[in-house]
Structure formats: structure tokens, C-alpha cells
GROMACS .gro file of C-alpha atoms in nm:
model
  430
    1MET     CA    1   1.553   1.898  -0.877
    2LEU     CA    2   1.388   1.878  -1.227
    3LEU     CA    3   1.207   1.568  -1.355
    4HIS     CA    4   1.239   1.496  -1.738
    5LYS     CA    5   0.955   1.603  -1.965
    6GLU     CA    6   0.969   1.311  -2.215
    7TRP     CA    7   0.686   1.096  -2.080
    8ILE     CA    8   0.479   0.863  -2.260
    9ASP     CA    9   0.116   0.950  -2.282
   10MET     CA   10  -0.148   0.728  -2.083
   11ARG     CA   11  -0.352   0.521  -2.288
   12LEU     CA   12  -0.554   0.295  -2.089
   13PRO     CA   13  -0.786   0.081  -2.271
   14ILE     CA   14  -1.143   0.133  -2.156
   15GLN     CA   15  -1.336  -0.049  -2.417
   16GLY     CA   16  -1.427  -0.396  -2.302
   17MET     CA   17  -1.380  -0.311  -1.933
   18ALA     CA   18  -1.698  -0.514  -1.830
   19LEU     CA   19  -1.566  -0.819  -2.011
   20ILE     CA   20  -1.224  -0.805  -1.891
   21LEU     CA   21  -1.345  -0.772  -1.558
   22SER     CA   22  -1.601  -1.075  -1.600
   23PHE     CA   23  -1.280  -1.281  -1.687
   24LEU     CA   24  -1.047  -1.147  -1.412
   25PRO     CA   25  -1.128  -1.421  -1.144
   26ILE     CA   26  -1.054  -1.724  -1.372
   27ILE     CA   27  -0.707  -1.615  -1.529
   28ALA     CA   28  -0.459  -1.892  -1.388
   29TRP     CA   29  -0.145  -1.783  -1.195
   30PRO     CA   30   0.132  -1.858  -1.398
   31ASN     CA   31   0.398  -1.979  -1.170
   32ASN     CA   32   0.520  -2.024  -0.787
   33GLU     CA   33   0.741  -1.737  -0.830
   34ILE     CA   34   0.618  -1.361  -0.718
   35ARG     CA   35   0.642  -1.159  -1.039
   36PRO     CA   36   0.756  -0.792  -0.968
   37THR     CA   37   0.560  -0.500  -1.111
   38GLU     CA   38   0.701  -0.413  -1.462
   39ASN     CA   39   0.980  -0.187  -1.433
   40LEU     CA   40   0.930   0.019  -1.781
   41LEU     CA   41   0.655   0.223  -1.700
   42PHE     CA   42   0.820   0.551  -1.684
   43GLU     CA   43   1.173   0.745  -1.583
   44ARG     CA   44   1.279   0.719  -1.249
   45HIS     CA   45   1.247   1.002  -0.997
   46PRO     CA   46   1.608   1.148  -1.013
   47ASP     CA   47   1.634   1.324  -0.664
   48PRO     CA   48   1.871   1.072  -0.439
   49ALA     CA   49   1.775   1.253  -0.125
   50LEU     CA   50   1.419   1.157  -0.144
   51SER     CA   51   1.486   0.813  -0.235
   52GLU     CA   52   1.726   0.765   0.021
   53PHE     CA   53   1.485   0.918   0.284
   54VAL     CA   54   1.197   0.708   0.178
   55ARG     CA   55   1.421   0.374   0.195
   56THR     CA   56   1.543   0.461   0.530
   57VAL     CA   57   1.203   0.500   0.691
   58VAL     CA   58   1.059   0.202   0.528
   59GLU     CA   59   1.340  -0.006   0.638
   60THR     CA   60   1.308   0.095   0.989
   61ASN     CA   61   0.920   0.115   1.006
   62PRO     CA   62   0.780  -0.114   1.276
   63ARG     CA   63   0.515  -0.241   1.025
   64VAL     CA   64   0.757  -0.331   0.769
   65GLN     CA   65   0.970  -0.501   1.039
   66ALA     CA   66   0.682  -0.705   1.175
   67ALA     CA   67   0.612  -0.827   0.804
   68MET     CA   68   0.969  -0.919   0.764
   69ALA     CA   69   0.952  -1.112   1.108
   70ALA     CA   70   0.610  -1.278   0.954
   71LEU     CA   71   0.808  -1.376   0.635
   72GLU     CA   72   1.113  -1.525   0.847
   73ALA     CA   73   0.860  -1.756   1.050
   74SER     CA   74   0.672  -1.847   0.723
   75ARG     CA   75   1.006  -1.969   0.610
   76ALA     CA   76   1.090  -2.146   0.916
   77TYR     CA   77   0.748  -2.328   0.909
   78GLU     CA   78   0.810  -2.410   0.554
   79SER     CA   79   1.145  -2.581   0.662
   80ALA     CA   80   0.944  -2.768   0.935
   81ALA     CA   81   0.700  -2.893   0.708
   82GLY     CA   82   0.935  -3.047   0.489
   83LYS     CA   83   1.082  -3.285   0.766
   84PRO     CA   84   0.931  -3.631   0.811
   85LEU     CA   85   0.599  -3.640   0.979
   86TYR     CA   86   0.676  -3.947   1.212
   87ASN     CA   87   0.977  -4.029   1.415
   88PRO     CA   88   1.105  -4.395   1.483
   89GLU     CA   89   0.999  -4.504   1.827
   90LEU     CA   90   1.214  -4.731   2.041
   91GLU     CA   91   1.034  -5.011   2.246
   92ALA     CA   92   1.143  -5.205   2.562
   93GLY     CA   93   0.966  -5.444   2.783
   94TYR     CA   94   1.037  -5.702   3.065
   95GLU     CA   95   0.832  -5.972   3.233
   96SER     CA   96   0.926  -6.177   3.533
   97ALA     CA   97   0.715  -6.481   3.570
   98VAL     CA   98   0.768  -6.838   3.557
   99ASP     CA   99   1.027  -6.749   3.264
  100ASP     CA  100   1.203  -6.431   3.252
  101THR     CA  101   1.109  -6.238   2.935
  102TRP     CA  102   1.260  -5.944   2.798
  103GLU     CA  103   1.216  -5.789   2.427
  104VAL     CA  104   1.336  -5.451   2.256
  105GLY     CA  105   1.227  -5.329   1.933
  106ILE     CA  106   1.178  -5.025   1.691
  107GLY     CA  107   0.863  -4.891   1.537
  108GLN     CA  108   0.791  -4.666   1.259
  109THR     CA  109   0.482  -4.522   1.104
  110PHE     CA  110   0.484  -4.452   0.746
  111ASP     CA  111   0.325  -4.140   0.582
  112TRP     CA  112   0.141  -4.368   0.287
  113SER     CA  113  -0.104  -4.066   0.230
  114GLY     CA  114   0.100  -3.786   0.118
  115LYS     CA  115   0.046  -3.583   0.439
  116ARG     CA  116   0.400  -3.421   0.434
  117LYS     CA  117   0.397  -3.322   0.057
  118ALA     CA  118   0.038  -3.171   0.152
  119ARG     CA  119   0.182  -2.991   0.449
  120GLU     CA  120   0.466  -2.870   0.233
  121ARG     CA  121   0.250  -2.718  -0.028
  122VAL     CA  122   0.033  -2.553   0.262
  123ALA     CA  123   0.345  -2.398   0.418
  124ALA     CA  124   0.480  -2.291   0.078
  125SER     CA  125   0.153  -2.116  -0.006
  126ASP     CA  126   0.179  -1.955   0.352
  127ARG     CA  127   0.529  -1.838   0.293
  128TYR     CA  128   0.444  -1.708  -0.078
  129THR     CA  129   0.164  -1.501   0.094
  130SER     CA  130   0.409  -1.355   0.349
  131GLU     CA  131   0.643  -1.259   0.087
  132ALA     CA  132   0.352  -1.082  -0.104
  133ALA     CA  133   0.213  -0.914   0.224
  134TYR     CA  134   0.538  -0.791   0.303
  135GLU     CA  135   0.610  -0.648  -0.035
  136ALA     CA  136   0.261  -0.470  -0.019
  137VAL     CA  137   0.319  -0.331   0.341
  138ARG     CA  138   0.669  -0.182   0.210
  139ARG     CA  139   0.467  -0.012  -0.096
  140GLU     CA  140   0.192   0.109   0.144
  141VAL     CA  141   0.438   0.244   0.377
  142SER     CA  142   0.616   0.429   0.080
  143VAL     CA  143   0.295   0.570  -0.050
  144ASN     CA  144   0.154   0.700   0.285
  145LEU     CA  145   0.505   0.874   0.350
  146LEU     CA  146   0.512   1.046   0.000
  147SER     CA  147   0.159   1.152   0.072
  148GLY     CA  148   0.239   1.289   0.409
  149LEU     CA  149   0.531   1.471   0.267
  150ALA     CA  150   0.321   1.621  -0.004
  151ALA     CA  151   0.048   1.722   0.244
  152PHE     CA  152   0.330   1.875   0.467
  153GLN     CA  153   0.485   2.065   0.194
  154THR     CA  154   0.146   2.207   0.094
  155GLY     CA  155   0.071   2.284   0.449
  156LYS     CA  156   0.399   2.491   0.470
  157GLN     CA  157   0.290   2.686   0.154
  158ARG     CA  158  -0.065   2.730   0.273
  159GLU     CA  159   0.083   2.873   0.606
  160SER     CA  160   0.302   3.090   0.417
  161LEU     CA  161   0.005   3.233   0.200
  162ALA     CA  162  -0.193   3.265   0.534
  163ALA     CA  163   0.058   3.491   0.656
  164GLU     CA  164   0.064   3.693   0.347
  165ARG     CA  165  -0.303   3.726   0.352
  166VAL     CA  166  -0.318   3.838   0.702
  167GLU     CA  167  -0.040   4.105   0.624
  168ILE     CA  168  -0.229   4.201   0.339
  169MET     CA  169  -0.565   4.255   0.516
  170GLU     CA  170  -0.404   4.405   0.825
  171ASP     CA  171  -0.262   4.693   0.597
  172PHE     CA  172  -0.596   4.723   0.428
  173SER     CA  173  -0.790   4.749   0.761
  174GLU     CA  174  -0.516   5.038   0.884
  175LEU     CA  175  -0.543   5.209   0.566
  176ALA     CA  176  -0.914   5.180   0.572
  177GLN     CA  177  -0.931   5.314   0.922
  178ARG     CA  178  -0.741   5.609   0.807
  179ARG     CA  179  -0.936   5.681   0.517
  180PHE     CA  180  -1.263   5.651   0.741
  181ALA     CA  181  -1.109   5.905   0.972
  182ALA     CA  182  -1.036   6.150   0.684
  183GLY     CA  183  -1.401   6.095   0.556
  184ASP     CA  184  -1.314   5.897   0.247
  185LEU     CA  185  -1.480   5.588   0.363
  186THR     CA  186  -1.810   5.511   0.539
  187GLN     CA  187  -1.824   5.311   0.867
  188VAL     CA  188  -1.989   5.007   0.689
  189GLU     CA  189  -1.684   4.987   0.444
  190ALA     CA  190  -1.433   5.044   0.754
  191ASP     CA  191  -1.584   4.760   0.950
  192LEU     CA  192  -1.577   4.549   0.634
  193ALA     CA  193  -1.203   4.584   0.613
  194THR     CA  194  -1.179   4.502   0.965
  195LEU     CA  195  -1.375   4.201   0.952
  196ALA     CA  196  -1.151   4.097   0.640
  197SER     CA  197  -0.864   4.106   0.864
  198VAL     CA  198  -0.999   3.906   1.146
  199ASP     CA  199  -1.110   3.646   0.868
  200ALA     CA  200  -0.757   3.641   0.741
  201GLN     CA  201  -0.629   3.568   1.092
  202ILE     CA  202  -0.887   3.259   1.145
  203GLN     CA  203  -0.772   3.105   0.814
  204ARG     CA  204  -0.401   3.150   0.920
  205ALA     CA  205  -0.482   2.953   1.258
  206THR     CA  206  -0.675   2.688   1.026
  207ALA     CA  207  -0.355   2.661   0.799
  208ALA     CA  208  -0.140   2.616   1.109
  209ALA     CA  209  -0.372   2.367   1.227
  210ASP     CA  210  -0.370   2.147   0.880
  211LEU     CA  211   0.008   2.179   0.888
  212ALA     CA  212   0.035   2.056   1.238
  213GLU     CA  213  -0.183   1.737   1.126
  214ALA     CA  214   0.038   1.690   0.833
  215THR     CA  215   0.335   1.695   1.033
  216GLN     CA  216   0.207   1.435   1.263
  217VAL     CA  217   0.129   1.210   0.961
  218VAL     CA  218   0.491   1.221   0.853
  219ARG     CA  219   0.618   1.228   1.213
  220SER     CA  220   0.454   0.910   1.305
  221LEU     CA  221   0.651   0.747   1.018
  222THR     CA  222   0.999   0.910   1.093
  223LEU     CA  223   0.971   0.957   1.441
  224ALA     CA  224   1.364   1.005   1.461
  225SER     CA  225   1.397   1.283   1.227
  226ALA     CA  226   1.298   1.670   1.245
  227SER     CA  227   1.078   1.814   0.984
  228ASP     CA  228   1.351   2.067   0.864
  229GLN     CA  229   1.533   1.740   0.744
  230TRP     CA  230   1.255   1.613   0.552
  231PRO     CA  231   1.289   1.627   0.170
  232MET     CA  232   1.111   1.849  -0.073
  233ILE     CA  233   0.914   1.694  -0.364
  234ASP     CA  234   0.916   1.851  -0.709
  235THR     CA  235   0.578   1.960  -0.862
  236ASP     CA  236   0.702   1.862  -1.224
  237LEU     CA  237   0.522   1.522  -1.272
  238PRO     CA  238   0.527   1.262  -1.541
  239ARG     CA  239   0.197   1.149  -1.744
  240ALA     CA  240   0.089   0.814  -1.630
  241ALA     CA  241   0.246   0.561  -1.841
  242THR     CA  242   0.086   0.330  -2.072
  243ILE     CA  243  -0.041  -0.023  -1.964
  244ASP     CA  244  -0.071  -0.254  -2.244
  245ASP     CA  245  -0.226  -0.547  -2.063
  246PRO     CA  246  -0.393  -0.432  -1.735
  247GLN     CA  247  -0.528  -0.768  -1.673
  248ARG     CA  248  -0.170  -0.894  -1.632
  249PHE     CA  249  -0.059  -0.605  -1.474
  250VAL     CA  250  -0.315  -0.612  -1.198
  251LEU     CA  251  -0.235  -0.977  -1.124
  252SER     CA  252   0.128  -0.843  -1.021
  253LEU     CA  253   0.008  -0.615  -0.761
  254PRO     CA  254   0.116  -0.732  -0.415
  255GLU     CA  255  -0.220  -0.710  -0.269
  256ILE     CA  256  -0.347  -0.918  -0.533
  257GLN     CA  257  -0.070  -1.162  -0.482
  258VAL     CA  258  -0.151  -1.193  -0.106
  259ALA     CA  259  -0.506  -1.275  -0.210
  260GLN     CA  260  -0.391  -1.544  -0.474
  261ARG     CA  261  -0.149  -1.685  -0.243
  262ARG     CA  262  -0.423  -1.735   0.039
  263LEU     CA  263  -0.617  -1.893  -0.220
  264ASP     CA  264  -0.340  -2.127  -0.314
  265ALA     CA  265  -0.304  -2.218   0.070
  266ALA     CA  266  -0.691  -2.265   0.093
  267ASN     CA  267  -0.646  -2.546  -0.207
  268ALA     CA  268  -0.359  -2.683  -0.060
  269ALA     CA  269  -0.537  -2.716   0.281
  270ILE     CA  270  -0.814  -2.909   0.141
  271GLU     CA  271  -0.550  -3.166  -0.014
  272LEU     CA  272  -0.418  -3.184   0.353
  273ARG     CA  273  -0.743  -3.271   0.498
  274GLU     CA  274  -0.819  -3.529   0.230
  275SER     CA  275  -0.483  -3.673   0.305
  276GLU     CA  276  -0.553  -3.663   0.679
  277ARG     CA  277  -0.872  -3.912   0.611
  278LYS     CA  278  -0.646  -4.170   0.513
  279PRO     CA  279  -0.483  -4.369   0.798
  280ASP     CA  280  -0.084  -4.432   0.798
  281PRO     CA  281   0.001  -4.786   0.911
  282ARG     CA  282   0.263  -4.841   1.173
  283LEU     CA  283   0.533  -5.120   1.164
  284SER     CA  284   0.752  -5.252   1.421
  285LEU     CA  285   1.038  -5.511   1.476
  286ARG     CA  286   1.122  -5.674   1.796
  287GLY     CA  287   1.344  -5.922   1.954
  288GLY     CA  288   1.414  -6.073   2.278
  289ARG     CA  289   1.443  -6.389   2.490
  290GLU     CA  290   1.201  -6.592   2.698
  291ASP     CA  291   1.431  -6.809   2.935
  292ASP     CA  292   1.654  -6.992   2.689
  293SER     CA  293   1.437  -6.913   2.382
  294THR     CA  294   1.510  -6.630   2.128
  295LEU     CA  295   1.189  -6.418   2.043
  296VAL     CA  296   1.155  -6.234   1.704
  297GLY     CA  297   0.841  -6.057   1.601
  298ILE     CA  298   0.675  -5.812   1.376
  299ASN     CA  299   0.372  -5.621   1.409
  300LEU     CA  300   0.176  -5.414   1.167
  301SER     CA  301  -0.105  -5.186   1.290
  302ILE     CA  302  -0.350  -4.964   1.083
  303PRO     CA  303  -0.581  -4.698   1.248
  304LEU     CA  304  -0.958  -4.762   1.161
  305TYR     CA  305  -1.123  -4.445   1.093
  306ILE     CA  306  -1.490  -4.579   1.160
  307ARG     CA  307  -1.639  -4.366   1.433
  308ASN     CA  308  -1.486  -4.064   1.277
  309ASN     CA  309  -1.377  -4.034   0.915
  310TYR     CA  310  -1.284  -3.672   0.935
  311LYS     CA  311  -1.514  -3.552   0.613
  312PHE     CA  312  -1.634  -3.250   0.782
  313GLU     CA  313  -1.302  -3.111   0.810
  314VAL     CA  314  -1.276  -3.163   0.445
  315SER     CA  315  -1.626  -2.996   0.387
  316ALA     CA  316  -1.503  -2.697   0.629
  317ALA     CA  317  -1.172  -2.665   0.417
  318VAL     CA  318  -1.382  -2.654   0.101
  319ALA     CA  319  -1.613  -2.377   0.209
  320GLU     CA  320  -1.303  -2.190   0.346
  321ARG     CA  321  -1.152  -2.217  -0.013
  322ASP     CA  322  -1.478  -2.092  -0.152
  323GLN     CA  323  -1.472  -1.770   0.052
  324VAL     CA  324  -1.134  -1.705  -0.011
  325GLN     CA  325  -1.199  -1.751  -0.363
  326GLN     CA  326  -1.480  -1.490  -0.357
  327ILE     CA  327  -1.243  -1.254  -0.183
  328PHE     CA  328  -1.001  -1.284  -0.434
  329ASP     CA  329  -1.242  -1.232  -0.724
  330ASP     CA  330  -1.360  -0.905  -0.535
  331LYS     CA  331  -0.998  -0.774  -0.496
  332LEU     CA  332  -0.943  -0.821  -0.854
  333ARG     CA  333  -1.251  -0.629  -0.952
  334HIS     CA  334  -1.140  -0.350  -0.720
  335ALA     CA  335  -0.782  -0.334  -0.805
  336TYR     CA  336  -0.876  -0.315  -1.171
  337ALA     CA  337  -1.146  -0.018  -1.121
  338ARG     CA  338  -0.888   0.134  -0.891
  339LEU     CA  339  -0.596   0.151  -1.181
  340LEU     CA  340  -0.830   0.286  -1.448
  341SER     CA  341  -0.990   0.549  -1.207
  342ALA     CA  342  -0.655   0.640  -1.047
  343SER     CA  343  -0.530   0.712  -1.408
  344GLU     CA  344  -0.833   0.925  -1.525
  345ARG     CA  345  -0.806   1.116  -1.192
  346TYR     CA  346  -0.435   1.203  -1.211
  347GLN     CA  347  -0.457   1.291  -1.580
  348LEU     CA  348  -0.757   1.547  -1.498
  349SER     CA  349  -0.571   1.708  -1.201
  350ARG     CA  350  -0.221   1.717  -1.395
  351ASP     CA  351  -0.390   1.901  -1.694
  352ALA     CA  352  -0.555   2.127  -1.468
  353TRP     CA  353  -0.248   2.198  -1.280
  354GLU     CA  354  -0.070   2.266  -1.613
  355GLY     CA  355  -0.312   2.502  -1.708
  356TRP     CA  356  -0.279   2.701  -1.398
  357GLN     CA  357   0.104   2.721  -1.449
  358ARG     CA  358   0.035   2.835  -1.829
  359ILE     CA  359  -0.230   3.108  -1.765
  360GLY     CA  360  -0.304   3.148  -1.401
  361GLN     CA  361  -0.004   3.186  -1.195
  362ALA     CA  362   0.164   3.478  -1.400
  363SER     CA  363  -0.166   3.678  -1.366
  364LEU     CA  364  -0.206   3.656  -0.999
  365GLN     CA  365   0.166   3.772  -0.906
  366ARG     CA  366   0.047   4.110  -1.089
  367GLN     CA  367  -0.292   4.109  -0.963
  368VAL     CA  368  -0.276   4.207  -0.583
  369GLU     CA  369  -0.061   4.500  -0.620
  370LEU     CA  370  -0.273   4.629  -0.929
  371LEU     CA  371  -0.593   4.617  -0.732
  372ARG     CA  372  -0.438   4.836  -0.451
  373ARG     CA  373  -0.330   5.095  -0.681
  374LEU     CA  374  -0.665   5.116  -0.855
  375TRP     CA  375  -0.842   5.122  -0.494
  376GLU     CA  376  -0.594   5.385  -0.382
  377ALA     CA  377  -0.654   5.600  -0.690
  378GLY     CA  378  -1.024   5.586  -0.621
  379GLU     CA  379  -1.096   5.375  -0.929
  380LEU     CA  380  -1.245   5.081  -0.728
  381SER     CA  381  -1.489   5.081  -0.434
  382THR     CA  382  -1.381   4.944  -0.113
  383THR     CA  383  -1.639   4.650  -0.153
  384ASP     CA  384  -1.506   4.570  -0.509
  385TYR     CA  385  -1.147   4.574  -0.405
  386LEU     CA  386  -1.217   4.362  -0.108
  387VAL     CA  387  -1.427   4.110  -0.319
  388GLN     CA  388  -1.151   4.110  -0.605
  389LEU     CA  389  -0.856   4.093  -0.361
  390GLN     CA  390  -1.035   3.766  -0.165
  391GLN     CA  391  -1.091   3.620  -0.502
  392THR     CA  392  -0.720   3.678  -0.597
  393LEU     CA  393  -0.591   3.518  -0.252
  394ASP     CA  394  -0.866   3.218  -0.279
  395THR     CA  395  -0.732   3.132  -0.629
  396ARG     CA  396  -0.408   3.121  -0.492
  397TRP     CA  397  -0.515   2.885  -0.219
  398ASN     CA  398  -0.718   2.669  -0.463
  399ALA     CA  399  -0.403   2.632  -0.675
  400LEU     CA  400  -0.225   2.495  -0.361
  401ASN     CA  401  -0.526   2.256  -0.301
  402LEU     CA  402  -0.506   2.179  -0.678
  403GLU     CA  403  -0.139   2.092  -0.653
  404LEU     CA  404  -0.196   1.858  -0.342
  405THR     CA  405  -0.481   1.692  -0.557
  406MET     CA  406  -0.239   1.632  -0.812
  407TRP     CA  407   0.021   1.489  -0.599
  408ASN     CA  408  -0.243   1.264  -0.406
  409ALA     CA  409  -0.354   1.140  -0.753
  410TRP     CA  410  -0.013   1.070  -0.864
  411PHE     CA  411   0.068   0.871  -0.529
  412GLU     CA  412  -0.290   0.674  -0.557
  413TRP     CA  413  -0.163   0.591  -0.925
  414LEU     CA  414   0.162   0.465  -0.792
  415ALA     CA  415  -0.030   0.255  -0.531
  416ALA     CA  416  -0.294   0.115  -0.785
  417THR     CA  417   0.011   0.005  -1.021
  418GLY     CA  418   0.266  -0.106  -0.722
  419SER     CA  419   0.512   0.144  -0.885
  420ALA     CA  420   0.649   0.345  -0.597
  421ASP     CA  421   0.960   0.167  -0.578
  422ASN     CA  422   1.002   0.215  -0.941
  423TRP     CA  423   0.932   0.571  -0.949
  424LEU     CA  424   1.198   0.619  -0.662
  425GLY     CA  425   1.416   0.379  -0.796
  426LEU     CA  426   1.439   0.152  -0.506
  427GLU     CA  427   1.493  -0.217  -0.528
  428ASN     CA  428   1.395  -0.468  -0.270
  429THR     CA  429   1.464  -0.823  -0.207
  430PRO     CA  430   1.267  -0.978   0.119
   0.00000   0.00000   0.00000
């Protein structure tokens, strides 16, 4: 699995960030359609096994299915909100007195205040919110799965390195004991070799525990699959792509869409509460007979909102809208800052990883054997040999940590830009 090398250099605009952040909260939402994240950021990941694995896990994940159920419910509520608010009423009456009287009629309350349209707007906003929430959950599960796979992969490499460290230190300890018995080493040097062997075993146990923890994260998302069936992830990653319009880009993120749709719903709720302050008239027609006379009647009734004019419901809706507006503004600022920071962190870790691959990796492959020959030849003291050997092994350990840091930074960038599906070549239509 090799990724293409022709990637676009990252050039996020940093200048004027404070000015951009100050204007983000007042950017108007362009339309009522959820706009997908732009799809021209970078070349897609070419590994079909990884893409299919992520797709299967995401589609069967309980959180994603719960979000889909919530979306279906919101669609049903939207359909219900589009129905007429009032049904006609059938009336019938009979009176037995000096003259027998009977009558039948039909009544209808009319929505003259626009309650139905207001309910439709609220329901439509809730449906848009559910669509955005569904997409946000899908992408969050995708990124969590990718991060878990990277941690699992690094954990296996750490465990392998820890096992190699144990083997090297045990050989060193055994050889040190033989040289001590021959009088070539002091007691302190022999004990130092033994302590190094014990320390290596401790690190191996720690690496095994970390691997078990990483396995648990992935297993919680992929309960039905065994760890040997999990796909591996390449270590060749692209540079973060250019984002020419970060403000517009941030607005297209699922979590920002959720906040925006909730704000739309809050505004629609104000209109609904305003319409509920206006009474709806009721008109009824009836006909019947009283003895030998024909009766025809018409009745008009209008509620009088005198004792309760429902103004406090409107005030509460306005306050709730203001609360949602502030939450939306806060999420915008955090999303923009997250986008810039994720790009910077990823680029730093990727540059460090490339430097390690160019210079450090080849050097370490020769270092362990060279140190052993120098120590056995007596050109290195036991202490110097152990210090340099530990440094060599620690450097390899740190390189694995750097690799995981790079992956985590990349997945954070995918999350900050909402581009996980694009990178994997996945498409979704809720």
C-alpha cells in the first residue's frame, strides 16, 4: 500500500485570524440544503481493505444506527407538521320537550395565524439538525476507529520492540555474568546489567498493557471481528491540503451544521410562539327541525386571550434562541481554531517523521550490533555500552511514539476538516 507523493503544500492563511474570528458568528447560512465538505482536498486513500472495513464498522455501529433512527423520526415529525392543524368536528343534538328538536352540524377551526407553517419550519429545522448530527456521528466514529487502528498498530510494534529489548538485555546480562565470573567486570557492572534486564521486562509488560488498551478501543467499535482481521495503515501520509476559504469551510463542518440548524429551529420556535398568541376562529354550520319547522344556523366563535396572552412563552423562546446563538458562535470559534491548530500540529509531526526516516532510521539499524562489538572488544566500558544501548533502543521507541503522534495529528486534521470520508473514498447519503 503506497500513497501518492504529489500532495499540495499546506498554506492556511494565518494573517487576519482575529478579524476572521470576529466576523464568523454573523456569516449568513446560504441555503436550506446541507452542503457537503469540499471534496478536492487531496488524493484519496487507495487501500480498499481499509475503506471497506471502516464503511462496514460505521454502518453497523449502534451510535450511527441510533442517529439514523433519530433522523427517520425527524422526517416523520416533519411530515406530521405539514398536516392540517385542525380536523372538522361533527355535531349532533336532540331535545325532547313540548316540541321535539333535533339538529346536526359540522364545525371547523381555521388556522388564520399561520401555526401550521410555523410548525413546518420548526420540524424542517429539526430534520436538518438530525441530518447534520447523523453525519457528525458517522465521521466521529470513523475518526475514532482510525485512531484506534493506528494505536493498535503502534502498540504491536512497541510490543515487538519491547520483546527485542528483553532479548538484548538478557543476552547482555548473561554475558556480563560470565565476564564477571572471569574477573573482567566488577560486581557493580554485573548488577547494572541485571537491573537493565529487569527494566526491559517491565517495559515489555507496560507495552503489552498499552496494546491491550488499544485493542479494547478498536474492539468496542468492531465487536464481531478478530484483531488479526483488522487492516493495517500505511505510514506514508500526504501534506495537509490548501484551504483557500477557511471561514466557508468551517461552516460546512457537520458539528457546525448541527449548531446552525439548532439556531434555525430556535428562530422558527419564536415564530411558532408568536403565532400561538393569535386566536383561531371556529365556524360551524348546523341544520335540523323543531316540530314542523326547519332550523338552519351558523355559529362563529373566537377565543379571547385575556387572562393569558402567552407573552411569556415568546420571551422564553427568545431567551432560548439567544442561548443557542451564543453556543453557535462559540462552536464556530473553536472549530476555526481547531482547524488551524490541527494543520500546524500535523505538519510539525510529519516533518519530524520525515527527518527520522531520512537520517535516524538507517543509523539505528547498525548501532546495536556496533555497540556490542565495541563492548566485547573492550573499547567501551559496561556503563557506556549500557547508556548508549539504552539510548539507541529509546530512540526507536520514541520514533514509534512520533509515528503515532503523526497519525493522531492527521486524524485530528481529518476531524477538524470533516474529510475522513473523502480521504477513505467513502460517500454517504443519509
